[in-house]
mmCIF file of C-alpha atoms and ligand atoms in Angstrom:
data_model
loop_
_atom_site.group_PDB
_atom_site.id
_atom_site.type_symbol
_atom_site.label_atom_id
_atom_site.label_comp_id
_atom_site.label_asym_id
_atom_site.label_seq_id
_atom_site.Cartn_x
_atom_site.Cartn_y
_atom_site.Cartn_z
ATOM 1 C CA MET A 9 20.278 10.669 12.177
ATOM 2 C CA ALA A 10 21.312 7.064 11.741
ATOM 3 C CA SER A 11 17.738 6.012 10.976
ATOM 4 C CA LEU A 12 17.312 8.808 8.422
ATOM 5 C CA GLN A 13 20.444 7.611 6.686
ATOM 6 C CA ALA A 14 19.076 4.071 6.661
ATOM 7 C CA ARG A 15 15.896 5.304 4.991
ATOM 8 C CA HIS A 16 17.878 6.970 2.233
ATOM 9 C CA ASP A 17 19.800 3.782 1.616
ATOM 10 C CA GLU A 18 17.027 1.204 1.761
ATOM 11 C CA PRO A 19 17.033 -0.339 -1.739
ATOM 12 C CA VAL A 20 13.314 -1.091 -1.800
ATOM 13 C CA LEU A 21 12.468 2.537 -1.013
ATOM 14 C CA LEU A 22 14.754 3.760 -3.774
ATOM 15 C CA GLU A 23 13.119 1.298 -6.174
ATOM 16 C CA MET A 24 9.650 2.529 -5.335
ATOM 17 C CA GLU A 25 10.785 6.119 -5.867
ATOM 18 C CA ARG A 26 12.331 5.109 -9.208
ATOM 19 C CA GLU A 27 9.060 3.447 -10.264
ATOM 20 C CA GLY A 28 7.192 6.607 -9.321
ATOM 21 C CA ARG A 29 9.504 8.710 -11.498
ATOM 22 C CA GLU A 30 9.592 6.305 -14.446
ATOM 23 C CA ARG A 31 5.804 5.841 -14.593
ATOM 24 C CA ASP A 32 5.081 9.414 -13.547
ATOM 25 C CA PHE A 33 2.978 7.853 -10.790
ATOM 26 C CA PRO A 34 2.007 10.393 -8.107
ATOM 27 C CA ILE A 35 3.482 8.993 -4.881
ATOM 28 C CA ILE A 36 3.718 11.313 -1.894
ATOM 29 C CA GLY A 37 7.505 11.415 -2.129
ATOM 30 C CA ARG A 38 10.230 11.474 0.486
ATOM 31 C CA ASN A 39 9.376 14.742 2.269
ATOM 32 C CA VAL A 40 5.706 13.923 2.780
ATOM 33 C CA GLY A 41 6.620 10.318 3.576
ATOM 34 C CA VAL A 42 8.840 11.389 6.450
ATOM 35 C CA THR A 43 6.159 13.872 7.530
ATOM 36 C CA VAL A 44 3.423 11.235 7.776
ATOM 37 C CA GLU A 45 5.732 8.893 9.657
ATOM 38 C CA VAL A 46 6.503 11.611 12.197
ATOM 39 C CA LEU A 47 2.798 12.476 12.538
ATOM 40 C CA ALA A 48 1.829 8.830 12.975
ATOM 41 C CA ARG A 49 4.534 8.178 15.558
ATOM 42 C CA SER A 50 3.661 11.376 17.427
ATOM 43 C CA ILE A 51 0.156 10.096 18.234
ATOM 44 C CA GLY A 52 1.271 6.499 18.780
ATOM 45 C CA ALA A 53 -0.752 5.332 15.789
ATOM 46 C CA ARG A 54 -1.296 1.587 15.594
ATOM 47 C CA ARG A 55 -4.190 1.451 13.137
ATOM 48 C CA VAL A 56 -4.172 3.363 9.852
ATOM 49 C CA MET A 57 -6.669 3.428 6.969
ATOM 50 C CA GLU A 58 -5.273 4.548 3.635
ATOM 51 C CA LEU A 59 -7.668 5.684 0.895
ATOM 52 C CA GLY A 60 -5.699 5.392 -2.353
ATOM 53 C CA SER A 61 -2.553 3.350 -1.750
ATOM 54 C CA GLY A 62 -1.078 2.844 -5.202
ATOM 55 C CA PHE A 63 1.867 0.471 -5.119
ATOM 56 C CA GLY A 64 2.484 0.958 -1.421
ATOM 57 C CA TYR A 65 4.846 3.916 -1.137
ATOM 58 C CA SER A 66 2.838 5.927 1.415
ATOM 59 C CA ALA A 67 1.941 2.669 3.190
ATOM 60 C CA TYR A 68 5.667 2.017 3.649
ATOM 61 C CA TRP A 69 5.926 5.114 5.873
ATOM 62 C CA PHE A 70 2.787 4.339 7.858
ATOM 63 C CA ALA A 71 3.842 0.710 8.267
ATOM 64 C CA ARG A 72 7.168 1.821 9.722
ATOM 65 C CA ALA A 73 5.330 4.083 12.160
ATOM 66 C CA VAL A 74 2.749 1.593 13.482
ATOM 67 C CA GLY A 75 5.445 -0.891 14.441
ATOM 68 C CA GLU A 76 5.254 -4.621 15.022
ATOM 69 C CA GLY A 77 1.636 -5.719 15.477
ATOM 70 C CA GLY A 78 0.252 -2.474 14.012
ATOM 71 C CA GLU A 79 -2.240 -2.388 11.136
ATOM 72 C CA VAL A 80 -2.228 -0.470 7.879
ATOM 73 C CA HIS A 81 -5.321 -0.973 5.726
ATOM 74 C CA CYS A 82 -4.542 -0.116 2.113
ATOM 75 C CA THR A 83 -7.179 0.440 -0.575
ATOM 76 C CA ASP A 84 -6.990 0.859 -4.325
ATOM 77 C CA GLY A 85 -9.197 0.178 -7.317
ATOM 78 C CA ASP A 86 -6.369 -1.372 -9.328
ATOM 79 C CA PRO A 87 -5.389 -4.959 -8.441
ATOM 80 C CA ASP A 88 -1.999 -4.520 -10.142
ATOM 81 C CA ASN A 89 -1.145 -1.953 -7.472
ATOM 82 C CA ALA A 90 -2.000 -4.445 -4.748
ATOM 83 C CA GLU A 91 0.344 -6.999 -6.300
ATOM 84 C CA LYS A 92 3.174 -4.512 -6.607
ATOM 85 C CA ALA A 93 2.648 -3.321 -3.041
ATOM 86 C CA GLU A 94 2.879 -6.863 -1.756
ATOM 87 C CA GLY A 95 6.209 -7.314 -3.516
ATOM 88 C CA TYR A 96 7.719 -4.067 -2.277
ATOM 89 C CA LEU A 97 6.377 -4.199 1.263
ATOM 90 C CA THR A 98 7.329 -7.836 1.713
ATOM 91 C CA ARG A 99 10.890 -6.943 0.799
ATOM 92 C CA ALA A 100 10.717 -3.981 3.184
ATOM 93 C CA GLY A 101 9.721 -6.408 5.953
ATOM 94 C CA VAL A 102 6.394 -4.724 6.753
ATOM 95 C CA TRP A 103 3.829 -6.657 4.682
ATOM 96 C CA GLY A 104 2.676 -8.465 7.837
ATOM 97 C CA ARG A 105 1.276 -5.152 9.083
ATOM 98 C CA VAL A 106 -0.666 -4.490 5.864
ATOM 99 C CA THR A 107 -4.095 -5.603 4.664
ATOM 100 C CA TYR A 108 -4.693 -4.547 1.066
ATOM 101 C CA HIS A 109 -8.343 -4.104 -0.029
ATOM 102 C CA VAL A 110 -9.037 -3.860 -3.778
ATOM 103 C CA GLY A 111 -12.066 -1.783 -4.805
ATOM 104 C CA ASP A 112 -13.531 1.651 -4.230
ATOM 105 C CA ALA A 113 -11.663 3.109 -1.270
ATOM 106 C CA VAL A 114 -14.636 4.523 0.636
ATOM 107 C CA GLU A 115 -16.640 1.328 0.143
ATOM 108 C CA GLN A 116 -13.683 -0.768 1.265
ATOM 109 C CA MET A 117 -13.270 1.345 4.395
ATOM 110 C CA ALA A 118 -16.930 0.708 5.245
ATOM 111 C CA GLY A 119 -16.136 -3.004 5.273
ATOM 112 C CA VAL A 120 -13.455 -2.664 7.956
ATOM 113 C CA ASP A 121 -14.730 -2.522 11.540
ATOM 114 C CA GLY A 122 -13.631 -0.147 14.261
ATOM 115 C CA ASP A 123 -12.066 3.263 14.573
ATOM 116 C CA PHE A 124 -8.704 4.340 13.207
ATOM 117 C CA ASP A 125 -5.854 6.366 14.609
ATOM 118 C CA ILE A 126 -5.354 7.851 11.152
ATOM 119 C CA VAL A 127 -7.398 8.082 7.988
ATOM 120 C CA TYR A 128 -5.167 9.139 5.111
ATOM 121 C CA ASP A 129 -6.805 10.300 1.875
ATOM 122 C CA ASP A 130 -5.081 10.281 -1.515
ATOM 123 C CA ILE A 131 -7.790 9.117 -3.964
ATOM 124 C CA ASP A 132 -9.007 10.841 -7.129
ATOM 125 C CA LYS A 133 -9.623 14.440 -6.199
ATOM 126 C CA HIS A 134 -13.307 14.568 -7.114
ATOM 127 C CA GLY A 135 -13.794 11.962 -4.399
ATOM 128 C CA TYR A 136 -12.269 14.046 -1.606
ATOM 129 C CA PRO A 137 -15.498 15.464 -0.086
ATOM 130 C CA ASP A 138 -17.084 12.013 0.255
ATOM 131 C CA ALA A 139 -13.829 10.530 1.553
ATOM 132 C CA TRP A 140 -13.765 13.189 4.270
ATOM 133 C CA ARG A 141 -17.458 12.724 5.146
ATOM 134 C CA ALA A 142 -16.956 8.985 5.584
ATOM 135 C CA GLY A 143 -13.441 9.110 7.018
ATOM 136 C CA CYS A 144 -13.951 11.756 9.690
ATOM 137 C CA GLU A 145 -16.537 9.579 11.447
ATOM 138 C CA ARG A 146 -14.037 6.732 11.780
ATOM 139 C CA ILE A 147 -11.218 8.633 13.501
ATOM 140 C CA ARG A 148 -10.817 8.263 17.259
ATOM 141 C CA VAL A 149 -10.561 11.366 19.433
ATOM 142 C CA GLY A 150 -6.849 12.203 19.365
ATOM 143 C CA GLY A 151 -6.499 10.708 15.888
ATOM 144 C CA LEU A 152 -5.634 12.358 12.603
ATOM 145 C CA TYR A 153 -7.071 12.886 9.156
ATOM 146 C CA ILE A 154 -4.257 13.461 6.671
ATOM 147 C CA CYS A 155 -4.874 14.363 3.039
ATOM 148 C CA ASP A 156 -2.407 14.993 0.219
ATOM 149 C CA ASN A 157 -2.558 17.502 -2.673
ATOM 150 C CA VAL A 158 -4.883 19.981 -1.001
ATOM 151 C CA LEU A 159 -3.157 22.975 -2.616
ATOM 152 C CA TRP A 160 -3.318 21.263 -6.029
ATOM 153 C CA SER A 161 -0.324 23.099 -7.508
ATOM 154 C CA GLY A 162 -1.886 26.409 -6.492
ATOM 155 C CA ARG A 163 -5.064 25.848 -8.516
ATOM 156 C CA VAL A 164 -7.139 26.218 -5.324
ATOM 157 C CA VAL A 165 -6.640 30.000 -5.479
ATOM 158 C CA GLU A 166 -7.316 30.438 -9.193
ATOM 159 C CA PRO A 167 -10.643 31.711 -10.572
ATOM 160 C CA ASP A 168 -12.954 29.264 -12.402
ATOM 161 C CA PRO A 169 -11.912 26.046 -10.671
ATOM 162 C CA ASP A 170 -12.448 22.817 -12.610
ATOM 163 C CA ARG A 171 -14.219 19.740 -11.199
ATOM 164 C CA ASN A 172 -11.250 18.385 -9.252
ATOM 165 C CA THR A 173 -10.248 21.778 -7.903
ATOM 166 C CA SER A 174 -13.835 22.507 -6.836
ATOM 167 C CA ALA A 175 -13.938 19.190 -5.011
ATOM 168 C CA ILE A 176 -10.686 19.948 -3.172
ATOM 169 C CA LEU A 177 -12.011 23.397 -2.213
ATOM 170 C CA GLU A 178 -15.244 21.869 -0.915
ATOM 171 C CA HIS A 179 -13.250 19.251 1.007
ATOM 172 C CA ASN A 180 -10.957 21.838 2.576
ATOM 173 C CA GLN A 181 -13.905 23.987 3.653
ATOM 174 C CA LEU A 182 -15.729 20.990 5.162
ATOM 175 C CA ILE A 183 -12.718 20.306 7.383
ATOM 176 C CA ALA A 184 -12.260 23.944 8.355
ATOM 177 C CA ASP A 185 -15.945 24.125 9.367
ATOM 178 C CA ASP A 186 -15.886 20.950 11.500
ATOM 179 C CA ASP A 187 -15.579 21.901 15.175
ATOM 180 C CA ARG A 188 -14.593 18.373 16.158
ATOM 181 C CA PHE A 189 -11.220 18.891 14.464
ATOM 182 C CA VAL A 190 -8.402 21.408 14.731
ATOM 183 C CA SER A 191 -6.593 21.530 11.444
ATOM 184 C CA THR A 192 -3.906 23.073 9.314
ATOM 185 C CA ILE A 193 -2.503 22.805 5.822
ATOM 186 C CA VAL A 194 1.183 21.935 5.932
ATOM 187 C CA PRO A 195 2.650 23.505 2.780
ATOM 188 C CA THR A 196 5.040 20.657 2.045
ATOM 189 C CA ARG A 197 5.125 19.691 -1.648
ATOM 190 C CA ASP A 198 1.474 19.938 -2.888
ATOM 191 C CA GLY A 199 -0.048 20.720 0.529
ATOM 192 C CA VAL A 200 -0.982 18.229 3.237
ATOM 193 C CA PHE A 201 -4.138 18.718 5.309
ATOM 194 C CA VAL A 202 -3.611 17.573 8.885
ATOM 195 C CA ALA A 203 -6.712 17.539 11.082
ATOM 196 C CA LEU A 204 -6.624 16.399 14.705
ATOM 197 C CA ARG A 205 -9.874 15.092 16.193
ATOM 198 C CA VAL A 206 -10.377 16.841 19.534
ATOM 199 C CA GLU A 207 -13.993 15.853 20.301
HETATM 200 C C1 SAM B 312 -2.116 9.477 -5.888
HETATM 201 S S1 SAM B 312 -2.166 7.749 -6.086
HETATM 202 C C2 SAM B 312 -1.789 7.130 -4.474
HETATM 203 C C3 SAM B 312 -0.362 7.195 -4.119
HETATM 204 C C4 SAM B 312 -0.046 6.626 -2.764
HETATM 205 N N1 SAM B 312 -0.861 7.181 -1.709
HETATM 206 C C5 SAM B 312 1.409 6.910 -2.471
HETATM 207 O O1 SAM B 312 1.727 8.040 -2.131
HETATM 208 O O2 SAM B 312 2.206 5.995 -2.599
HETATM 209 C C6 SAM B 312 -3.890 7.468 -6.110
HETATM 210 C C7 SAM B 312 -4.272 6.008 -6.141
HETATM 211 O O3 SAM B 312 -5.607 5.915 -5.727
HETATM 212 C C8 SAM B 312 -6.307 5.043 -6.576
HETATM 213 N N2 SAM B 312 -7.683 5.543 -6.546
HETATM 214 C C9 SAM B 312 -8.136 6.742 -6.967
HETATM 215 N N3 SAM B 312 -9.430 6.897 -6.684
HETATM 216 C C10 SAM B 312 -9.812 5.765 -6.044
HETATM 217 C C11 SAM B 312 -11.019 5.332 -5.455
HETATM 218 N N4 SAM B 312 -12.119 6.091 -5.461
HETATM 219 N N5 SAM B 312 -11.051 4.123 -4.870
HETATM 220 C C12 SAM B 312 -9.940 3.334 -4.843
HETATM 221 N N6 SAM B 312 -8.760 3.712 -5.376
HETATM 222 C C13 SAM B 312 -8.697 4.907 -5.952
HETATM 223 C C14 SAM B 312 -5.623 5.077 -7.908
HETATM 224 O O4 SAM B 312 -5.748 3.826 -8.560
HETATM 225 C C15 SAM B 312 -4.180 5.357 -7.510
HETATM 226 O O5 SAM B 312 -3.435 4.192 -7.403
#
């Protein structure tokens, strides 16, 4: 419990959460943050690819999990987010584990060699199916695909889905139909898809 308390108190984490609230910027938040750290630690993740990193809030949790010498590859189309992430994650003492790639997330992932322990997807929702198609091929057996907002405030069960909702539905079905992965939707906050590569 001591480490949980430390997380609550860490000033840089509280600042990032304040920025999220003040700008209405959709960070994963504390509950999903703790969840992804637990998931990453549970598979001994050392190499994480983030698709859609914003100002580094989700990367903070992955960077904690991978430990000294681990790698978190962040991606975002907005260079201002990269700059903010560097500031926050330097102060959190984990910037040395992070490489931040500015540009389209899926294209940036293609430029990084090797497999990943985790591919985490949090880009614009219409991009989810392509992010899955590209990301699933890069995950080692025993690794995880994690994706936020897959319940989309319940819109995934409403009739007449819009473009983003249709894309999330397509994405979710693609994962469910892929026999290489066993998967579940964890109903924390806006729904987190967790898919474990088994073959
Ligand atoms: C939901 S926010 C990410 C929040 C972050 N994962 C967190 O929890 O701290 C989505 C971010 O992805 C970026 N983004 C959306 N679509 C993208 C794409 N196709 N390529 C690169 N960045 C993208 C946006 O600029 C935005 O910063």
